[in-house]
Amino acid sequence: MDTAYAYSVSMSIRHGLLALLERGPRHGYQLRAEFDAATGETWPLNVGQVYSTLDRLERDGLVLQDGDPDADGRIAYRITDVGQAELRGWFGTPVSAKAAPRDELAIKLALAVTTPGVDVLRVVQLQRTATMSGLQELTRLKSRATDAEADLAWSLVLDSLLFRAEAEIRWLDHCEARVARAAARRPQNSVAAPATDQASRR
Amino acid sequence: MSAPVLLLSDVTREHRQGDTVVHALRGIDLAVHAGELVAVMGPSGSGKSTLLHIAGGLDTPTSGRVLVEDRDLATLSATQVAAVRRRSVGYVFQDLNLLPSLSAVENVALPLELDGVRGGMARRAARAALDEVGVGALAGRFPDDMSGGQQQRVAIARALVGPRRLLLADEPTGALDSQTGEEVLRVLRARCEAGAAGVLVTHEARHAAWADRVVFLRDGVVVDQSGPALAAESLLPAGGAG
Ligand SMILES: Nc1ncnc2c1ncn2[C@@H]1O[C@H](COP(=O)(O)OP(=O)(O)O)[C@@H](O)[C@H]1O
Ligand SMILES: [Mg+2]
């Protein structure tokens, strides 16, 4: 996996935990449960991830242990002033498009267009079908969400994925139209099928 | 599995204009079962409307077979095809063609009355269909006194009224804002879950996503289908799950 992307994921978990601690002191199990609830379990964390993130937050002075371990030996954490400043900074900064994993698709299509023997329209169609399947599944999940307050957070996460999938399909339509127009301008270069195998082997 | 409500088998449709032949559909195979909603997507001119017209008996294929509820339309008389159209098929088209001189409830009751259903019963069914699409309160209004979205919902109620088992919709959300469009899709979806078979033509991915299956048309050919979908988790970036 792309390291810049992995970095952005771990930063999101960090800030997610800080946001939960902003509500009051919590221990790791509680943080995991609340993180999963807030993101509709689309991004499940394991408890090891939670504790290693808490260790790093503590090392950086963003959280502190809050008193002694409880009867079950669990340690609660609370957010520090530095942690609160960090959290405000996070909410105040737009997410960089640089870390978007879908850049892989843009790169793949750019290469498909410039690699001889690749059936670009087939690559586009395979992607569109896959993205459409995803959009169908998200729509099914969304149709189950109610208007209840508790479903709002979950529903917003789904919306974000839905809009992204929809935008991707629109972009694929655009790519297809442009490739077709370009091909119409130079008919002698039309390339045939071996690319289909290549594409489906992804 | 039971027989499909709609079956297209190697269907082609050619339009001849002077010396040129337009191949609107080329070898289409499509089966739509009860309980299933299928979306058809494709660029303009790819044959979507032609496919829907042929499925509903409004146009006939140049070759291939069309079966609606097990009946081969080519073997039926014009009167019999007309009866299939009235009793089995509900259409929603881009142009709504509501009759301006009839109120909403009269427009919706009309196909039933033409089919011999008694007035009172037809009206009760029409009111239920209007309620189903959320415009029950507008039953007495005339088309000219309704917004585009309201008219579209009345047109959809007209397609749903009675026990139609095949619903054909060509861009039914075209005139609607996104919220209303979504409500219309919920209605179509619910009807299919209740046992109808539906075919929805749309160029909006978010609307097609309500379907069980999405068929992609290009130049009269099905180039791909998205089947029952992947698990939602597979959409998420791998890094998240740890
Ligand atoms: N009555 C007709 N006469 C000649 N060509 C037609 C006729 N109807 C449709 N076509 C052609 O058939 C093709 C498919 O049309 P249509 O089914 O309306 O496409 P879509 O609904 O996907 O935009 C187009 O090339 C269109 O120009
Ligand atoms: Mg059309």
Short mmCIF file of C-alpha atoms and ligand atoms in Angstrom, two decimals:
data_model
loop_
_atom_site.label_atom_id
_atom_site.label_comp_id
_atom_site.label_asym_id
_atom_site.label_seq_id
_atom_site.Cartn_x
_atom_site.Cartn_y
_atom_site.Cartn_z
CA MET A 1 0.00 0.00 0.00
CA ASP A 2 1.01 3.54 -0.70
CA THR A 3 2.84 4.93 2.32
CA ALA A 4 1.42 8.45 1.97
CA TYR A 5 -2.02 6.92 2.07
CA ALA A 6 -1.20 4.70 5.06
CA TYR A 7 0.07 7.81 6.81
CA SER A 8 -3.17 9.67 6.18
CA VAL A 9 -5.18 6.74 7.55
CA SER A 10 -3.17 6.58 10.76
CA MET A 11 -3.54 10.36 11.14
CA SER A 12 -7.31 9.99 10.79
CA ILE A 13 -7.39 7.38 13.56
CA ARG A 14 -5.27 9.63 15.75
CA HIS A 15 -7.59 12.56 15.30
CA GLY A 16 -10.64 10.38 15.58
CA LEU A 17 -9.53 9.22 19.01
CA LEU A 18 -8.74 12.78 20.08
CA ALA A 19 -12.24 13.81 19.01
CA LEU A 20 -13.75 11.06 21.15
CA LEU A 21 -11.59 12.02 24.15
CA GLU A 22 -12.82 15.58 23.75
CA ARG A 23 -16.15 14.23 25.11
CA GLY A 24 -14.41 13.12 28.34
CA PRO A 25 -11.90 10.51 29.59
CA ARG A 26 -12.23 7.01 28.11
CA HIS A 27 -10.30 3.78 28.01
CA GLY A 28 -9.26 1.84 24.91
CA TYR A 29 -12.21 -0.54 24.63
CA GLN A 30 -14.64 2.32 24.97
CA LEU A 31 -12.77 4.33 22.31
CA ARG A 32 -12.86 1.45 19.89
CA ALA A 33 -16.59 0.91 20.38
CA GLU A 34 -17.37 4.60 19.96
CA PHE A 35 -15.11 4.97 16.91
CA ASP A 36 -16.86 2.04 15.24
CA ALA A 37 -20.28 3.44 16.12
CA ALA A 38 -19.41 6.90 14.78
CA THR A 39 -18.13 5.57 11.46
CA GLY A 40 -20.87 2.98 11.11
CA GLU A 41 -18.24 0.24 11.38
CA THR A 42 -17.05 1.06 7.88
CA TRP A 43 -13.57 1.39 9.28
CA PRO A 44 -13.29 -1.13 12.11
CA LEU A 45 -10.32 -0.77 14.45
CA ASN A 46 -8.75 -3.50 16.51
CA VAL A 47 -7.92 -2.80 20.10
CA GLY A 48 -4.19 -3.09 19.41
CA GLN A 49 -4.44 -0.22 16.92
CA VAL A 50 -6.23 1.83 19.54
CA TYR A 51 -3.60 1.26 22.23
CA SER A 52 -0.64 1.82 19.93
CA THR A 53 -2.25 5.06 18.76
CA LEU A 54 -2.85 6.09 22.38
CA ASP A 55 0.83 5.38 23.16
CA ARG A 56 1.91 7.68 20.37
CA LEU A 57 -0.57 10.37 21.39
CA GLU A 58 0.77 10.17 24.95
CA ARG A 59 4.38 10.32 23.74
CA ASP A 60 3.51 13.47 21.77
CA GLY A 61 1.80 15.05 24.77
CA LEU A 62 -1.67 15.09 23.24
CA VAL A 63 -3.25 12.78 25.87
CA LEU A 64 -2.48 11.79 29.46
CA GLN A 65 -3.36 8.76 31.51
CA ASP A 66 -6.29 9.67 33.70
CA GLY A 67 -5.70 8.24 37.18
CA ASP A 68 -4.98 4.64 38.10
CA PRO A 69 -6.15 1.51 36.29
CA ASP A 70 -9.71 0.44 37.16
CA ALA A 71 -10.66 -2.87 38.79
CA ASP A 72 -10.22 -4.62 35.42
CA GLY A 73 -6.79 -3.07 34.94
CA ARG A 74 -7.97 -0.70 32.20
CA ILE A 75 -6.37 2.70 31.90
CA ALA A 76 -8.43 5.73 30.97
CA TYR A 77 -6.97 8.60 28.95
CA ARG A 78 -7.87 12.27 28.76
CA ILE A 79 -7.05 14.93 26.18
CA THR A 80 -4.48 17.67 26.99
CA ASP A 81 -4.56 21.36 25.96
CA VAL A 82 -2.04 20.53 23.25
CA GLY A 83 -4.32 17.70 22.13
CA GLN A 84 -7.29 20.07 21.94
CA ALA A 85 -5.28 22.53 19.82
CA GLU A 86 -4.27 19.67 17.52
CA LEU A 87 -7.90 18.59 17.19
CA ARG A 88 -9.07 22.12 16.32
CA GLY A 89 -6.30 22.29 13.72
CA TRP A 90 -7.47 19.01 12.19
CA PHE A 91 -11.07 20.12 11.85
CA GLY A 92 -9.83 23.42 10.42
CA THR A 93 -7.74 21.83 7.64
CA PRO A 94 -9.19 20.42 4.44
CA VAL A 95 -8.26 16.83 3.63
CA SER A 96 -5.54 16.67 1.01
CA ALA A 97 -6.65 15.11 -2.24
CA LYS A 98 -3.07 13.86 -2.62
CA ALA A 99 -3.67 10.89 -0.37
CA ALA A 100 -6.77 9.73 -2.24
CA PRO A 101 -6.32 6.04 -3.07
CA ARG A 102 -8.31 6.44 -6.28
CA ASP A 103 -5.35 8.23 -7.80
CA GLU A 104 -4.31 4.72 -8.67
CA LEU A 105 -7.18 4.62 -11.13
CA ALA A 106 -6.20 7.89 -12.79
CA ILE A 107 -2.66 6.58 -13.15
CA LYS A 108 -3.89 3.27 -14.50
CA LEU A 109 -6.01 4.95 -17.17
CA ALA A 110 -3.26 7.36 -18.10
CA LEU A 111 -0.98 4.37 -18.63
CA ALA A 112 -3.67 2.42 -20.46
CA VAL A 113 -4.05 5.25 -22.96
CA THR A 114 -0.33 5.36 -23.66
CA THR A 115 0.39 1.61 -23.65
CA PRO A 116 0.03 -0.04 -27.06
CA GLY A 117 -2.36 -2.95 -27.34
CA VAL A 118 -4.52 -2.00 -24.37
CA ASP A 119 -8.28 -1.80 -24.94
CA VAL A 120 -8.87 1.35 -22.94
CA LEU A 121 -12.64 1.26 -23.32
CA ARG A 122 -12.65 -2.22 -21.82
CA VAL A 123 -10.56 -1.06 -18.88
CA VAL A 124 -13.00 1.81 -18.36
CA GLN A 125 -16.00 -0.53 -18.55
CA LEU A 126 -14.55 -3.04 -16.08
CA GLN A 127 -13.94 -0.26 -13.62
CA ARG A 128 -17.39 1.20 -14.16
CA THR A 129 -19.01 -2.17 -13.48
CA ALA A 130 -17.01 -2.64 -10.30
CA THR A 131 -17.74 0.87 -9.08
CA MET A 132 -21.41 0.44 -9.96
CA SER A 133 -21.56 -2.75 -7.88
CA GLY A 134 -20.13 -0.80 -4.99
CA LEU A 135 -22.63 1.99 -5.50
CA GLN A 136 -25.46 -0.57 -5.48
CA GLU A 137 -24.28 -2.05 -2.20
CA LEU A 138 -23.92 1.38 -0.60
CA THR A 139 -27.41 2.30 -1.78
CA ARG A 140 -28.76 -0.87 -0.21
CA LEU A 141 -27.08 -0.04 3.09
CA LYS A 142 -28.31 3.53 2.91
CA SER A 143 -31.90 2.49 2.24
CA ARG A 144 -31.81 0.68 5.57
CA ALA A 145 -30.67 3.76 7.50
CA THR A 146 -33.48 5.63 9.22
CA ASP A 147 -33.85 9.31 10.05
CA ALA A 148 -32.98 8.56 13.67
CA GLU A 149 -30.23 10.65 15.23
CA ALA A 150 -28.13 7.54 15.85
CA ASP A 151 -28.09 6.74 12.13
CA LEU A 152 -26.93 10.20 11.13
CA ALA A 153 -23.19 9.64 11.59
CA TRP A 154 -23.36 6.32 9.75
CA SER A 155 -25.46 7.82 7.03
CA LEU A 156 -22.97 10.65 6.46
CA VAL A 157 -20.12 8.19 6.09
CA LEU A 158 -22.18 6.27 3.53
CA ASP A 159 -23.02 9.48 1.68
CA SER A 160 -19.35 10.30 1.39
CA LEU A 161 -18.64 6.92 -0.20
CA LEU A 162 -21.73 7.21 -2.39
CA PHE A 163 -20.81 10.62 -3.76
CA ARG A 164 -17.28 9.45 -4.41
CA ALA A 165 -18.44 6.37 -6.33
CA GLU A 166 -20.88 8.47 -8.32
CA ALA A 167 -18.20 11.00 -9.20
CA GLU A 168 -15.92 8.19 -10.28
CA ILE A 169 -18.55 6.80 -12.64
CA ARG A 170 -19.15 10.25 -14.10
CA TRP A 171 -15.43 10.64 -14.61
CA LEU A 172 -15.25 7.22 -16.30
CA ASP A 173 -18.08 8.27 -18.66
CA HIS A 174 -16.05 11.36 -19.46
CA CYS A 175 -12.89 9.30 -20.09
CA GLU A 176 -14.82 6.96 -22.35
CA ALA A 177 -16.26 9.78 -24.43
CA ARG A 178 -12.85 11.39 -24.82
CA VAL A 179 -11.11 8.16 -25.74
CA ALA A 180 -13.83 7.35 -28.26
CA ARG A 181 -13.56 10.81 -29.79
CA ALA A 182 -9.79 10.54 -30.02
CA ALA A 183 -10.05 7.09 -31.61
CA ALA A 184 -12.53 8.40 -34.19
CA ARG A 185 -9.98 10.97 -35.25
CA ARG A 186 -7.31 8.35 -36.02
CA PRO A 187 -9.14 5.18 -37.08
CA GLN A 188 -6.02 3.35 -38.30
CA ASN A 189 -4.80 2.96 -34.71
CA SER A 190 -7.75 1.03 -33.38
CA VAL A 191 -6.42 -1.72 -31.13
CA ALA A 192 -8.16 -4.98 -30.45
CA ALA A 193 -8.83 -7.37 -27.69
CA PRO A 194 -5.77 -8.84 -25.92
CA ALA A 195 -6.14 -6.08 -23.39
CA THR A 196 -9.36 -7.57 -22.04
CA ASP A 197 -7.42 -10.37 -20.38
CA GLN A 198 -4.88 -7.99 -19.07
CA ALA A 199 -7.51 -5.79 -17.55
CA SER A 200 -9.46 -8.54 -15.86
CA ARG A 201 -6.33 -10.00 -14.35
CA ARG A 202 -5.82 -6.87 -12.29
CA MET B 1 -36.46 -20.34 -10.43
CA SER B 2 -39.82 -19.40 -11.97
CA ALA B 3 -40.08 -18.14 -15.53
CA PRO B 4 -39.06 -14.52 -16.00
CA VAL B 5 -41.78 -11.88 -16.31
CA LEU B 6 -39.88 -10.41 -19.24
CA LEU B 7 -37.65 -12.35 -21.60
CA LEU B 8 -35.83 -10.85 -24.56
CA SER B 9 -34.04 -13.43 -26.64
CA ASP B 10 -31.53 -12.42 -29.34
CA VAL B 11 -33.52 -9.28 -30.08
CA THR B 12 -32.41 -6.97 -32.88
CA ARG B 13 -34.04 -3.82 -34.15
CA GLU B 14 -33.04 -2.08 -37.34
CA HIS B 15 -34.30 1.24 -38.59
CA ARG B 16 -34.06 1.79 -42.32
CA GLN B 17 -33.88 5.29 -43.66
CA GLY B 18 -33.36 5.27 -47.41
CA ASP B 19 -30.08 3.49 -48.01
CA THR B 20 -28.83 3.57 -44.44
CA VAL B 21 -29.62 1.06 -41.71
CA VAL B 22 -29.40 2.00 -38.06
CA HIS B 23 -28.83 -1.01 -35.80
CA ALA B 24 -30.61 0.20 -32.67
CA LEU B 25 -30.35 -3.19 -30.94
CA ARG B 26 -28.06 -6.08 -31.86
CA GLY B 27 -28.65 -9.48 -30.27
CA ILE B 28 -30.01 -8.48 -26.88
CA ASP B 29 -30.67 -11.24 -24.32
CA LEU B 30 -32.33 -10.09 -21.14
CA ALA B 31 -34.43 -11.86 -18.51
CA VAL B 32 -36.15 -9.97 -15.70
CA HIS B 33 -37.76 -12.01 -12.94
CA ALA B 34 -40.48 -11.14 -10.48
CA GLY B 35 -39.00 -9.26 -7.55
CA GLU B 36 -36.15 -7.90 -9.63
CA LEU B 37 -35.33 -4.34 -10.68
CA VAL B 38 -32.90 -4.05 -13.59
CA ALA B 39 -31.38 -0.73 -14.61
CA VAL B 40 -30.25 -0.03 -18.16
CA MET B 41 -27.52 2.55 -18.61
CA GLY B 42 -25.78 3.81 -21.70
CA PRO B 43 -24.97 6.91 -23.67
CA SER B 44 -27.60 8.65 -25.73
CA GLY B 45 -28.43 6.66 -28.87
CA SER B 46 -27.26 3.33 -27.40
CA GLY B 47 -30.75 1.79 -27.74
CA LYS B 48 -32.21 2.14 -24.24
CA SER B 49 -35.59 3.52 -25.28
CA THR B 50 -35.84 1.05 -28.15
CA LEU B 51 -35.26 -1.80 -25.72
CA LEU B 52 -38.01 -0.53 -23.43
CA HIS B 53 -40.48 0.00 -26.26
CA ILE B 54 -39.90 -3.52 -27.51
CA ALA B 55 -40.22 -4.98 -24.00
CA GLY B 56 -43.59 -3.28 -23.63
CA GLY B 57 -45.00 -4.26 -27.01
CA LEU B 58 -44.94 -0.68 -28.33
CA ASP B 59 -42.40 -1.60 -30.99
CA THR B 60 -41.59 -4.94 -32.61
CA PRO B 61 -38.13 -6.41 -33.08
CA THR B 62 -36.61 -7.00 -36.50
CA SER B 63 -35.66 -10.46 -35.22
CA GLY B 64 -35.63 -12.30 -31.91
CA ARG B 65 -38.33 -13.10 -29.38
CA VAL B 66 -40.11 -11.09 -26.70
CA LEU B 67 -42.00 -12.93 -23.94
CA VAL B 68 -44.10 -11.12 -21.37
CA GLU B 69 -45.40 -13.41 -18.64
CA ASP B 70 -44.62 -16.38 -20.86
CA ARG B 71 -46.52 -15.06 -23.85
CA ASP B 72 -44.63 -14.58 -27.09
CA LEU B 73 -45.79 -11.17 -28.31
CA ALA B 74 -45.16 -12.14 -31.96
CA THR B 75 -47.81 -14.87 -31.73
CA LEU B 76 -50.52 -12.54 -30.38
CA SER B 77 -53.01 -10.49 -32.34
CA ALA B 78 -52.86 -6.71 -32.12
CA THR B 79 -55.84 -6.78 -29.75
CA GLN B 80 -54.16 -9.35 -27.54
CA VAL B 81 -50.93 -7.31 -27.43
CA ALA B 82 -52.98 -4.28 -26.47
CA ALA B 83 -54.53 -6.27 -23.62
CA VAL B 84 -51.08 -7.35 -22.40
CA ARG B 85 -50.00 -3.72 -22.50
CA ARG B 86 -52.97 -2.60 -20.42
CA ARG B 87 -53.05 -5.41 -17.87
CA SER B 88 -49.45 -6.54 -17.43
CA VAL B 89 -47.30 -3.56 -18.25
CA GLY B 90 -46.94 -0.21 -16.52
CA TYR B 91 -45.00 2.53 -18.32
CA VAL B 92 -43.43 5.71 -17.15
CA PHE B 93 -42.03 7.73 -20.00
CA GLN B 94 -39.89 10.81 -20.33
CA ASP B 95 -42.85 12.78 -21.63
CA LEU B 96 -45.56 12.24 -19.09
CA ASN B 97 -48.57 12.44 -21.37
CA LEU B 98 -51.09 13.04 -18.60
CA LEU B 99 -54.41 14.16 -20.03
CA PRO B 100 -54.82 17.84 -19.14
CA SER B 101 -58.62 17.69 -18.99
CA LEU B 102 -58.61 14.96 -16.32
CA SER B 103 -57.76 15.31 -12.63
CA ALA B 104 -54.91 13.33 -11.12
CA VAL B 105 -57.16 10.56 -9.84
CA GLU B 106 -59.02 10.38 -13.16
CA ASN B 107 -55.75 10.13 -15.06
CA VAL B 108 -54.62 7.27 -12.86
CA ALA B 109 -58.00 5.48 -12.97
CA LEU B 110 -58.25 5.75 -16.77
CA PRO B 111 -56.26 2.63 -17.74
CA LEU B 112 -58.35 0.54 -15.33
CA GLU B 113 -61.61 1.95 -16.63
CA LEU B 114 -60.51 1.31 -20.23
CA ASP B 115 -59.96 -2.25 -19.12
CA GLY B 116 -63.53 -2.53 -17.83
CA VAL B 117 -62.99 -1.97 -14.10
CA ARG B 118 -66.05 -0.23 -12.58
CA GLY B 119 -65.71 3.46 -11.80
CA GLY B 120 -65.80 3.34 -8.00
CA MET B 121 -63.34 0.50 -7.81
CA ALA B 122 -60.99 2.10 -10.34
CA ARG B 123 -60.98 5.32 -8.33
CA ARG B 124 -60.22 3.55 -5.08
CA ALA B 125 -57.28 1.79 -6.73
CA ALA B 126 -56.16 5.11 -8.23
CA ARG B 127 -56.22 6.82 -4.84
CA ALA B 128 -54.17 4.02 -3.32
CA ALA B 129 -51.59 4.37 -6.12
CA LEU B 130 -51.44 8.15 -5.62
CA ASP B 131 -50.92 7.60 -1.87
CA GLU B 132 -48.16 5.16 -2.60
CA VAL B 133 -46.14 7.80 -4.44
CA GLY B 134 -46.94 10.48 -1.88
CA VAL B 135 -49.39 12.67 -3.83
CA GLY B 136 -52.68 11.39 -2.42
CA ALA B 137 -53.55 14.94 -1.39
CA LEU B 138 -53.48 16.09 -5.03
CA ALA B 139 -56.08 13.60 -6.26
CA GLY B 140 -58.49 16.33 -7.40
CA ARG B 141 -55.92 18.60 -9.07
CA PHE B 142 -55.43 19.00 -12.80
CA PRO B 143 -51.99 18.51 -14.38
CA ASP B 144 -51.57 22.19 -15.23
CA ASP B 145 -51.95 23.07 -11.55
CA MET B 146 -49.13 20.76 -10.45
CA SER B 147 -45.34 21.09 -10.47
CA GLY B 148 -43.26 18.93 -12.81
CA GLY B 149 -42.34 16.66 -9.93
CA GLN B 150 -45.96 16.24 -8.87
CA GLN B 151 -47.02 15.45 -12.44
CA GLN B 152 -44.27 12.87 -12.69
CA ARG B 153 -45.47 11.17 -9.53
CA VAL B 154 -49.00 11.04 -10.90
CA ALA B 155 -47.61 9.47 -14.09
CA ILE B 156 -45.84 6.89 -11.95
CA ALA B 157 -49.02 6.20 -9.99
CA ARG B 158 -50.74 5.57 -13.32
CA ALA B 159 -48.05 3.04 -14.22
CA LEU B 160 -48.37 1.30 -10.85
CA VAL B 161 -52.14 1.17 -10.59
CA GLY B 162 -53.69 -2.28 -10.62
CA PRO B 163 -51.81 -5.55 -10.57
CA ARG B 164 -49.15 -4.77 -13.21
CA ARG B 165 -46.33 -7.23 -13.09
CA LEU B 166 -43.93 -5.51 -15.48
CA LEU B 167 -42.90 -1.91 -14.83
CA LEU B 168 -40.99 -0.07 -17.54
CA ALA B 169 -39.58 3.34 -16.73
CA ASP B 170 -37.64 5.56 -19.15
CA GLU B 171 -35.76 8.26 -17.23
CA PRO B 172 -38.63 8.57 -14.72
CA THR B 173 -36.62 10.90 -12.51
CA GLY B 174 -35.69 13.34 -15.26
CA ALA B 175 -37.92 16.18 -14.14
CA LEU B 176 -37.44 15.64 -10.41
CA ASP B 177 -35.15 17.14 -7.81
CA SER B 178 -32.82 14.62 -6.20
CA GLN B 179 -34.91 14.10 -3.06
CA THR B 180 -38.10 13.44 -5.03
CA GLY B 181 -36.17 11.33 -7.50
CA GLU B 182 -34.99 9.15 -4.66
CA GLU B 183 -38.52 8.76 -3.33
CA VAL B 184 -39.69 7.63 -6.75
CA LEU B 185 -36.96 5.01 -6.81
CA ARG B 186 -37.95 3.80 -3.37
CA VAL B 187 -41.48 3.32 -4.71
CA LEU B 188 -40.28 1.41 -7.79
CA ARG B 189 -37.98 -0.68 -5.63
CA ALA B 190 -40.78 -1.46 -3.16
CA ARG B 191 -43.09 -2.48 -5.99
CA CYS B 192 -40.48 -4.86 -7.32
CA GLU B 193 -39.85 -6.29 -3.88
CA ALA B 194 -43.61 -6.86 -3.66
CA GLY B 195 -43.39 -9.08 -6.75
CA ALA B 196 -43.24 -6.92 -9.89
CA ALA B 197 -40.40 -7.04 -12.42
CA GLY B 198 -38.94 -3.63 -13.26
CA VAL B 199 -36.75 -2.18 -15.97
CA LEU B 200 -35.42 1.30 -15.34
CA VAL B 201 -33.61 3.32 -17.99
CA THR B 202 -31.47 6.05 -16.51
CA HIS B 203 -28.20 7.86 -17.09
CA GLU B 204 -27.81 8.65 -13.38
CA ALA B 205 -25.55 6.18 -11.63
CA ARG B 206 -27.09 6.98 -8.26
CA HIS B 207 -30.51 6.01 -9.55
CA ALA B 208 -29.30 2.89 -11.32
CA ALA B 209 -27.74 1.89 -8.01
CA TRP B 210 -31.21 1.10 -6.66
CA ALA B 211 -31.42 -1.82 -9.08
CA ASP B 212 -30.44 -5.41 -8.41
CA ARG B 213 -28.61 -5.51 -11.70
CA VAL B 214 -27.28 -2.82 -14.00
CA VAL B 215 -26.97 -3.54 -17.71
CA PHE B 216 -24.63 -1.37 -19.77
CA LEU B 217 -25.63 -0.76 -23.40
CA ARG B 218 -23.28 0.52 -26.10
CA ASP B 219 -24.38 0.83 -29.73
CA GLY B 220 -27.20 -1.66 -29.24
CA VAL B 221 -25.09 -4.30 -27.48
CA VAL B 222 -24.92 -5.25 -23.81
CA VAL B 223 -21.26 -4.73 -22.99
CA ASP B 224 -21.39 -5.59 -19.30
CA GLN B 225 -23.61 -6.13 -16.28
CA SER B 226 -23.03 -5.41 -12.64
CA GLY B 227 -24.47 -8.30 -10.70
CA PRO B 228 -25.40 -8.60 -7.07
CA ALA B 229 -22.84 -6.43 -5.49
CA LEU B 230 -19.62 -6.78 -3.58
CA ALA B 231 -19.54 -6.49 0.18
CA ALA B 232 -19.39 -2.87 1.29
CA GLU B 233 -16.10 -3.50 3.12
CA SER B 234 -14.39 -4.27 -0.18
CA LEU B 235 -14.94 -0.66 -1.23
CA LEU B 236 -12.98 0.67 1.62
CA PRO B 237 -9.32 1.40 1.37
CA ALA B 238 -7.36 -1.60 2.61
CA GLY B 239 -5.50 0.45 5.20
CA GLY B 240 -8.57 1.14 7.31
CA ALA B 241 -9.28 -2.32 8.55
CA GLY B 242 -5.77 -2.73 9.96
N1 LIG C 1 -37.81 5.70 -35.54
C1 LIG C 1 -36.50 5.70 -35.76
N2 LIG C 1 -36.00 5.83 -37.00
C2 LIG C 1 -34.67 5.79 -37.23
N3 LIG C 1 -33.75 5.63 -36.26
C3 LIG C 1 -34.18 5.52 -35.00
C4 LIG C 1 -35.57 5.53 -34.67
N4 LIG C 1 -35.70 5.37 -33.34
C5 LIG C 1 -34.44 5.26 -32.84
N5 LIG C 1 -33.54 5.36 -33.84
C6 LIG C 1 -32.08 5.24 -33.70
O1 LIG C 1 -31.79 4.07 -32.94
C7 LIG C 1 -30.73 4.30 -32.05
C8 LIG C 1 -31.17 4.01 -30.62
O2 LIG C 1 -32.13 4.98 -30.21
P1 LIG C 1 -32.76 5.02 -28.77
O3 LIG C 1 -33.28 3.67 -28.43
O4 LIG C 1 -33.76 6.14 -28.72
O5 LIG C 1 -31.51 5.37 -27.86
P2 LIG C 1 -31.43 5.92 -26.35
O6 LIG C 1 -32.77 5.83 -25.73
O7 LIG C 1 -30.38 5.07 -25.72
O8 LIG C 1 -30.95 7.33 -26.46
C9 LIG C 1 -30.27 5.73 -32.28
O9 LIG C 1 -29.20 5.70 -33.16
C10 LIG C 1 -31.48 6.36 -32.88
O10 LIG C 1 -31.09 7.43 -33.70
MG MG C 2 -34.02 7.37 -24.78
#
